[in-house]
Amino acid sequence: MGEVTTDPRRRVPRTDAVLADARLRAAAARIGRPAVKAAVVRAQDRVRAGDLDPAAVADAALAALPDTPGGLRPVLNATGVVLHTNLGRAALSEAARAAVADAAGHTDVEMDLDTGRRARRGRTALAALAAAVPGAGGVHVVNNGAAALALTATALAAGREIVLSRGEMVEIGDGFRLPDLLASTGARLREVGTTNRTTVDDYAAAVGPETGFVLRVHPSNFVIRGFTHTPDLAELRGLSVPVVADIGSGLLAPDPLLPGEPDAAGALHAGAALVIASGDKLLGGPQAGLLLGERALVERLRRHPLARALRVDKLTLAALQATLTGPPTPTWQALHADPQALRERTGRLRDTLAAAGVDVDLVASAAVVGGGGAPEQELPSWALALPEAYAAPLRRAAPPVVGRVVHGRLRLDLRCVPVTADAAVVDAVLAVAGG
Ligand SMILES: *Cc1c(COP(=O)(O)O)cnc(C)c1O
């Protein structure tokens, strides 16, 4: 000691000493000591490399820590896109969040506590799904819609044919092409019809001993208009093979607000043997793939070896049940929000911000369903319009506020922002406006 050294390695503060910093101790209690220690070690490495002052190790470690133990930060979705895939699609209801928390520890997911015996996994969630769609003889839940398709194709058509219209060979998003997924299962695609027109006769001519099933895919993220034809599901009833309907959106029953969106009950009623849908789109639940239909078909899927690889977690089952049996989901509320009430609410925020000198307008806006649903339908909405330069700092605010830039202004649409977060939006904008 006392000797002045220029060797940076000799000047690196000891790990224990840094971890004793009160702020880092608090962070360790929140996100765990290993994560904090790893951040300290990285800061120490920077000192050794000569690009950090030894006195700044604690500060640097603190700055590099994730905000949350899970690494995923809660954000306020002010985009006006109800199911924003980059923001995690559906926000879970309070009931579903509570259910997830309850299920997080040890839980009776596969045990009947009365008898102490093994019980069917997720039986109460499956019963809730069956009750929500009485027309389904059987129900099963897998990891997501793509998994439901993969399981169906594997179990019902591997080494055989899936008959599919050329107008329904779609890309869902981010390079996920449905025909590629189906082909990867070992099923052969038998394309029928054309991009714009496919008839019942096209299907009938293609169906034969090699057919596993006929697949109908809801073109959820685009529309073909003009000289088009697609038979109704009910017209395919006469085919001698199962008709599988991938409805995508996850509406279990019709919603008058979204007349173009198919629903599971309607598809089964029209004669589909099996319906496939996502859990985190319009249903407003956790990521999941729902399979509903004829009992024997669903049993075949459930008993297929691949089903084990696609099975859902206890957290998903808990969230799904709470979504099905609980109060209206945030997704439903956002879709059905009253534009006049949105206008008044947004106007109050505008007034508060304008009084503080912020460059802000109240503008008519159009929200959309997103998540590959109701592609053409706009929901009349209202938004705050702010300088475009606010977009980046608002994304970095705590909590982050994510809007959408339209015509050189940043729009914040409150439709998908919980009312309880209005004050946080105001605070974030004021902080950015104040520099
Ligand atoms: C969204 C969608 C899928 C994929 O579902 P994921 O749950 O995202 O895997 C499949 N088909 C259609 C028609 C869809 O809209």
XYZ file of C-alpha atoms and ligand atoms in Angstrom:
450
model
C 0.000 0.000 0.000
C 1.020 3.603 -0.305
C 3.025 2.750 -3.363
C 1.703 4.458 -6.453
C 1.270 2.033 -9.309
C 0.344 2.637 -12.907
C -0.535 -1.010 -13.543
C -4.323 -0.897 -13.971
C -4.646 -4.513 -12.792
C -3.387 -3.434 -9.399
C -6.017 -0.739 -9.192
C -9.101 -2.876 -9.877
C -11.381 -2.643 -6.820
C -12.122 -5.967 -5.167
C -15.379 -7.648 -6.135
C -16.598 -7.904 -2.527
C -15.939 -4.241 -1.961
C -17.937 -3.240 -5.053
C -20.787 -5.608 -4.216
C -21.069 -3.924 -0.807
C -22.322 -0.778 -2.579
C -25.850 -0.190 -1.251
C -27.285 0.289 -4.742
C -25.803 -2.968 -5.976
C -27.002 -4.783 -2.855
C -30.521 -3.537 -3.588
C -30.198 -4.646 -7.210
C -29.025 -8.092 -6.071
C -32.150 -8.440 -3.943
C -34.271 -7.545 -6.986
C -32.640 -9.421 -9.843
C -30.283 -11.858 -8.114
C -26.634 -11.727 -7.001
C -25.198 -13.675 -9.968
C -26.488 -11.113 -12.469
C -25.081 -8.242 -10.399
C -21.763 -9.998 -9.878
C -21.471 -10.662 -13.614
C -21.981 -6.953 -14.288
C -19.274 -6.094 -11.729
C -16.846 -8.551 -13.322
C -17.467 -6.986 -16.738
C -16.810 -3.505 -15.292
C -13.595 -4.790 -13.670
C -12.507 -6.140 -17.054
C -12.978 -2.687 -18.524
C -10.686 -1.249 -15.832
C -8.054 -3.845 -16.716
C -8.418 -2.930 -20.366
C -7.841 0.670 -19.404
C -11.182 2.067 -20.536
C -12.858 2.574 -17.166
C -11.781 4.559 -14.148
C -11.388 2.224 -11.136
C -13.607 4.532 -9.073
C -16.454 4.084 -11.583
C -16.819 0.281 -11.355
C -19.964 0.322 -9.200
C -21.609 2.984 -11.375
C -20.754 1.116 -14.575
C -22.034 -2.188 -13.204
C -25.251 -0.534 -12.096
C -25.792 1.076 -15.495
C -25.290 -2.250 -17.263
C -27.809 -4.183 -15.168
C -31.080 -5.325 -16.695
C -34.088 -3.483 -15.224
C -35.964 -6.665 -14.537
C -34.861 -10.162 -13.596
C -36.535 -11.526 -16.724
C -34.813 -9.054 -19.006
C -38.122 -8.192 -20.683
C -39.165 -4.643 -19.832
C -42.806 -3.667 -19.474
C -43.645 -0.979 -22.057
C -46.622 1.262 -22.705
C -48.036 0.411 -26.120
C -49.117 3.755 -27.559
C -48.774 2.551 -31.154
C -52.495 2.074 -31.702
C -51.699 -1.483 -32.829
C -53.690 -3.661 -30.448
C -51.759 -6.900 -31.058
C -48.239 -5.686 -31.764
C -46.070 -8.747 -32.352
C -42.871 -6.884 -31.438
C -44.481 -5.866 -28.150
C -45.595 -9.375 -27.241
C -49.055 -9.437 -28.891
C -51.830 -9.666 -26.274
C -51.409 -8.089 -22.839
C -52.740 -10.474 -20.195
C -55.628 -9.484 -17.951
C -55.063 -8.898 -14.254
C -56.789 -12.225 -13.657
C -54.395 -14.028 -16.028
C -51.364 -12.349 -14.446
C -52.531 -13.434 -11.013
C -53.086 -16.964 -12.319
C -49.545 -17.058 -13.704
C -48.152 -15.915 -10.356
C -50.188 -18.576 -8.530
C -49.018 -21.320 -10.866
C -45.365 -20.300 -10.722
C -44.521 -22.474 -7.739
C -45.427 -26.100 -7.208
C -48.958 -26.631 -8.381
C -51.502 -29.405 -8.991
C -51.108 -29.247 -12.785
C -50.999 -33.054 -13.033
C -52.291 -34.205 -9.673
C -55.750 -34.739 -8.245
C -55.327 -33.533 -4.695
C -58.399 -35.500 -3.505
C -57.027 -38.871 -4.530
C -53.320 -38.049 -4.662
C -53.221 -39.662 -8.104
C -51.923 -38.407 -11.404
C -54.514 -36.365 -13.281
C -54.774 -35.075 -16.826
C -52.426 -32.146 -17.317
C -54.224 -28.821 -17.520
C -57.633 -30.448 -17.191
C -59.373 -27.345 -15.829
C -58.010 -25.090 -18.584
C -59.047 -27.629 -21.217
C -62.492 -27.844 -19.644
C -62.762 -24.046 -19.777
C -61.833 -24.094 -23.468
C -64.346 -26.843 -24.191
C -67.033 -24.911 -22.326
C -66.245 -21.779 -24.342
C -66.793 -23.671 -27.618
C -69.556 -26.207 -26.977
C -69.477 -27.384 -30.593
C -66.014 -28.916 -30.107
C -66.034 -32.589 -29.189
C -62.400 -32.402 -28.125
C -59.828 -29.711 -27.340
C -56.070 -29.628 -27.034
C -53.528 -26.847 -26.442
C -49.964 -26.630 -27.776
C -47.216 -24.041 -27.815
C -48.565 -21.758 -30.561
C -50.560 -21.709 -33.772
C -47.571 -22.902 -35.794
C -47.130 -25.845 -33.419
C -50.806 -26.723 -33.815
C -50.350 -26.775 -37.590
C -47.165 -28.843 -37.363
C -48.818 -31.377 -35.069
C -51.877 -31.634 -37.288
C -49.844 -32.052 -40.469
C -47.566 -34.637 -38.846
C -50.289 -36.695 -37.222
C -52.803 -36.599 -40.064
C -50.764 -36.238 -43.249
C -47.076 -37.199 -42.900
C -46.183 -39.105 -46.084
C -49.537 -38.135 -47.538
C -51.117 -35.014 -49.018
C -52.531 -31.795 -47.651
C -54.882 -30.205 -50.158
C -54.511 -26.416 -50.047
C -55.672 -23.546 -52.264
C -52.953 -21.532 -54.031
C -54.652 -18.425 -52.635
C -53.985 -19.598 -49.083
C -50.269 -20.335 -49.291
C -49.400 -17.443 -47.028
C -46.509 -15.911 -45.173
C -47.607 -14.976 -41.660
C -44.716 -12.642 -40.855
C -40.975 -12.498 -40.223
C -40.373 -15.080 -42.943
C -42.749 -17.668 -41.463
C -44.267 -19.304 -44.528
C -47.008 -21.721 -43.819
C -46.319 -24.035 -46.817
C -42.705 -24.443 -45.652
C -43.852 -25.427 -42.177
C -46.304 -27.969 -43.577
C -43.726 -29.455 -45.957
C -41.200 -29.754 -43.107
C -43.470 -32.333 -41.446
C -43.100 -34.773 -44.346
C -46.549 -34.047 -45.744
C -46.851 -33.247 -49.441
C -48.711 -30.107 -50.465
C -51.301 -30.617 -53.149
C -51.994 -27.131 -54.489
C -55.394 -26.471 -56.010
C -57.058 -23.540 -57.764
C -55.312 -20.244 -58.455
C -54.218 -17.255 -56.405
C -57.538 -15.511 -56.829
C -60.049 -18.271 -57.523
C -60.528 -21.751 -56.117
C -63.748 -23.738 -56.452
C -65.305 -26.690 -54.664
C -64.610 -28.741 -57.803
C -60.896 -27.925 -57.539
C -60.873 -29.419 -54.065
C -63.044 -32.377 -55.037
C -60.793 -33.246 -58.003
C -57.683 -33.289 -55.796
C -59.063 -35.341 -52.926
C -58.264 -39.047 -53.081
C -56.733 -41.969 -51.197
C -53.521 -39.987 -50.646
C -55.275 -37.061 -48.952
C -54.624 -36.549 -45.238
C -56.861 -33.518 -44.985
C -58.018 -30.377 -46.741
C -56.561 -27.253 -45.144
C -58.271 -23.896 -45.186
C -56.116 -20.983 -44.043
C -57.616 -17.629 -43.153
C -55.621 -15.015 -45.110
C -55.291 -13.036 -41.916
C -52.828 -10.331 -42.920
C -53.857 -9.461 -46.474
C -56.901 -9.172 -48.702
C -57.422 -10.235 -52.300
C -60.088 -8.220 -54.066
C -61.669 -8.230 -57.460
C -62.242 -11.382 -59.534
C -62.026 -13.797 -56.641
C -63.759 -16.882 -55.381
C -63.311 -19.141 -52.391
C -65.945 -21.650 -51.338
C -67.474 -21.292 -47.900
C -66.353 -23.932 -45.444
C -69.842 -25.410 -45.509
C -69.486 -26.123 -49.237
C -66.577 -28.473 -48.496
C -68.765 -30.640 -46.276
C -69.303 -33.216 -48.982
C -65.591 -34.017 -49.362
C -64.746 -37.400 -47.924
C -61.751 -36.146 -45.905
C -61.427 -33.954 -42.808
C -61.388 -30.204 -43.400
C -58.997 -28.363 -41.081
C -59.588 -24.614 -40.651
C -56.666 -22.449 -39.539
C -58.553 -19.337 -38.441
C -55.463 -17.645 -37.005
C -57.080 -14.957 -34.934
C -58.463 -17.026 -32.071
C -61.956 -15.571 -31.891
C -63.986 -18.329 -30.252
C -67.336 -16.752 -31.128
C -68.199 -14.004 -33.651
C -67.425 -10.400 -32.708
C -69.732 -7.879 -34.434
C -66.883 -5.370 -34.374
C -64.809 -7.639 -36.646
C -67.217 -9.026 -39.245
C -64.417 -10.334 -41.467
C -62.787 -12.458 -38.782
C -63.737 -16.138 -38.669
C -64.471 -17.740 -35.304
C -63.997 -21.240 -33.963
C -67.659 -21.942 -33.200
C -68.699 -20.781 -36.674
C -66.031 -22.857 -38.412
C -67.043 -26.008 -36.535
C -70.685 -25.328 -37.239
C -69.871 -24.948 -40.940
C -68.366 -28.415 -40.925
C -64.668 -28.065 -40.110
C -63.419 -31.270 -38.464
C -60.672 -29.342 -36.697
C -60.047 -25.670 -35.967
C -56.609 -24.190 -35.280
C -56.147 -20.790 -33.639
C -53.648 -18.747 -31.650
C -54.072 -17.940 -27.949
C -52.407 -14.517 -27.995
C -54.268 -12.829 -30.824
C -57.914 -11.802 -30.523
C -58.560 -14.202 -27.649
C -56.242 -11.942 -25.642
C -54.469 -14.731 -23.773
C -51.011 -16.272 -23.550
C -49.074 -17.600 -26.549
C -50.712 -20.925 -27.309
C -52.061 -22.983 -30.176
C -55.671 -24.045 -29.741
C -56.974 -27.212 -31.394
C -60.730 -27.752 -31.325
C -62.825 -30.301 -33.155
C -63.974 -33.875 -33.544
C -63.070 -35.839 -30.464
C -61.359 -38.726 -32.303
C -59.190 -36.382 -34.374
C -58.152 -34.343 -31.347
C -57.317 -37.566 -29.489
C -55.059 -38.652 -32.353
C -53.196 -35.374 -32.089
C -53.004 -35.513 -28.317
C -51.561 -39.046 -28.349
C -49.032 -38.411 -31.127
C -45.419 -38.519 -29.852
C -44.770 -35.027 -31.208
C -47.465 -33.644 -28.877
C -45.064 -34.047 -25.959
C -42.535 -31.759 -27.647
C -45.167 -29.087 -28.194
C -46.907 -29.225 -24.848
C -47.585 -26.040 -22.943
C -46.231 -24.921 -19.641
C -48.272 -24.687 -16.430
C -47.999 -20.872 -16.663
C -49.660 -20.935 -20.080
C -52.438 -23.226 -18.882
C -53.127 -20.958 -15.906
C -53.161 -17.802 -18.023
C -55.358 -19.433 -20.653
C -57.962 -20.522 -18.142
C -58.069 -17.110 -16.471
C -58.395 -15.505 -19.910
C -61.289 -17.789 -20.837
C -63.209 -17.476 -17.584
C -62.117 -14.037 -16.383
C -63.239 -10.466 -17.060
C -62.875 -8.841 -20.514
C -59.238 -8.929 -21.613
C -57.123 -5.839 -22.302
C -57.318 -6.862 -25.979
C -61.123 -6.837 -25.926
C -61.189 -3.549 -24.044
C -58.768 -1.916 -26.460
C -60.755 -3.130 -29.470
C -64.052 -1.985 -28.029
C -62.875 1.327 -26.531
C -65.362 4.134 -27.191
C -63.761 6.687 -29.570
C -65.531 9.602 -27.861
C -64.201 8.558 -24.453
C -60.735 8.156 -26.010
C -61.018 11.641 -27.437
C -61.873 13.145 -24.051
C -59.158 11.222 -22.271
C -56.510 12.142 -24.850
C -57.750 15.747 -24.791
C -57.142 15.945 -21.037
C -53.547 14.804 -21.524
C -53.119 17.277 -24.369
C -54.366 20.115 -22.130
C -51.987 19.159 -19.320
C -49.008 18.955 -21.685
C -49.913 22.146 -23.583
C -50.235 24.039 -20.281
C -46.651 22.970 -19.540
C -45.505 24.405 -22.866
C -45.162 21.137 -24.798
C -45.638 21.252 -28.604
C -48.629 18.909 -28.698
C -51.855 18.459 -30.706
C -54.879 16.241 -30.380
C -55.342 14.428 -33.713
C -57.808 11.927 -35.126
C -56.036 8.642 -35.630
C -56.724 5.108 -36.791
C -55.858 2.128 -34.648
C -55.560 -1.355 -36.116
C -55.929 -4.882 -34.800
C -52.421 -6.006 -35.822
C -50.917 -9.399 -35.088
C -52.086 -10.557 -38.486
C -55.761 -9.889 -37.880
C -58.448 -7.852 -39.656
C -55.872 -6.299 -42.014
C -58.193 -3.781 -43.620
C -60.131 -2.695 -40.605
C -59.347 0.640 -38.969
C -60.617 1.535 -35.522
C -61.351 5.276 -35.279
C -59.124 6.635 -32.545
C -57.409 9.744 -31.162
C -53.793 10.476 -30.460
C -51.375 13.008 -29.045
C -49.133 14.364 -31.810
C -45.657 15.354 -30.624
C -42.341 16.271 -32.275
C -40.885 13.267 -34.087
C -37.638 13.724 -32.133
C -39.469 12.576 -28.978
C -39.825 9.029 -30.324
C -36.393 7.712 -29.329
C -36.159 9.282 -25.845
C -39.705 8.122 -25.049
C -38.726 4.559 -25.981
C -35.890 4.863 -23.474
C -38.083 6.322 -20.725
C -39.026 4.353 -17.610
C -41.443 2.850 -18.451
C -40.737 3.027 -22.189
C -43.539 4.670 -24.202
C -43.727 3.352 -27.771
C -45.646 5.423 -30.316
C -45.775 5.629 -34.091
C -44.386 8.299 -36.404
C -46.956 9.527 -38.944
C -46.325 12.463 -41.305
C -43.330 13.664 -39.326
C -45.071 13.690 -35.927
C -44.930 11.135 -33.147
C -48.396 9.825 -32.386
C -49.288 8.405 -28.997
C -52.601 6.539 -29.194
C -53.953 5.742 -25.726
C -56.282 2.955 -26.892
C -53.933 0.210 -25.674
C -52.509 2.167 -22.726
C -54.135 1.346 -19.372
C -55.930 4.422 -17.962
C -53.846 3.981 -14.822
C -50.731 4.747 -16.896
C -51.888 8.171 -18.180
C -49.871 9.962 -15.508
C -46.773 7.974 -16.515
C -47.269 9.037 -20.140
C -47.522 12.697 -19.092
C -44.430 12.417 -16.884
C -42.417 10.756 -19.646
C -43.377 13.399 -22.219
C -42.651 16.248 -19.774
C -39.235 14.741 -18.993
C -38.376 14.568 -22.705
C -39.738 18.057 -23.397
C -37.708 19.422 -20.489
C -34.556 17.966 -22.058
C -50.902 -16.068 -36.648
C -51.252 -17.166 -37.546
C -50.581 -18.400 -37.487
C -49.427 -18.640 -36.550
O -49.837 -18.639 -35.222
P -48.757 -18.402 -34.056
O -49.568 -18.523 -32.805
O -48.179 -17.054 -34.274
O -47.737 -19.490 -34.189
C -50.982 -19.411 -38.331
N -51.988 -19.209 -39.208
C -52.656 -18.049 -39.308
C -53.767 -17.925 -40.290
C -52.308 -16.980 -38.477
O -52.963 -15.821 -38.578
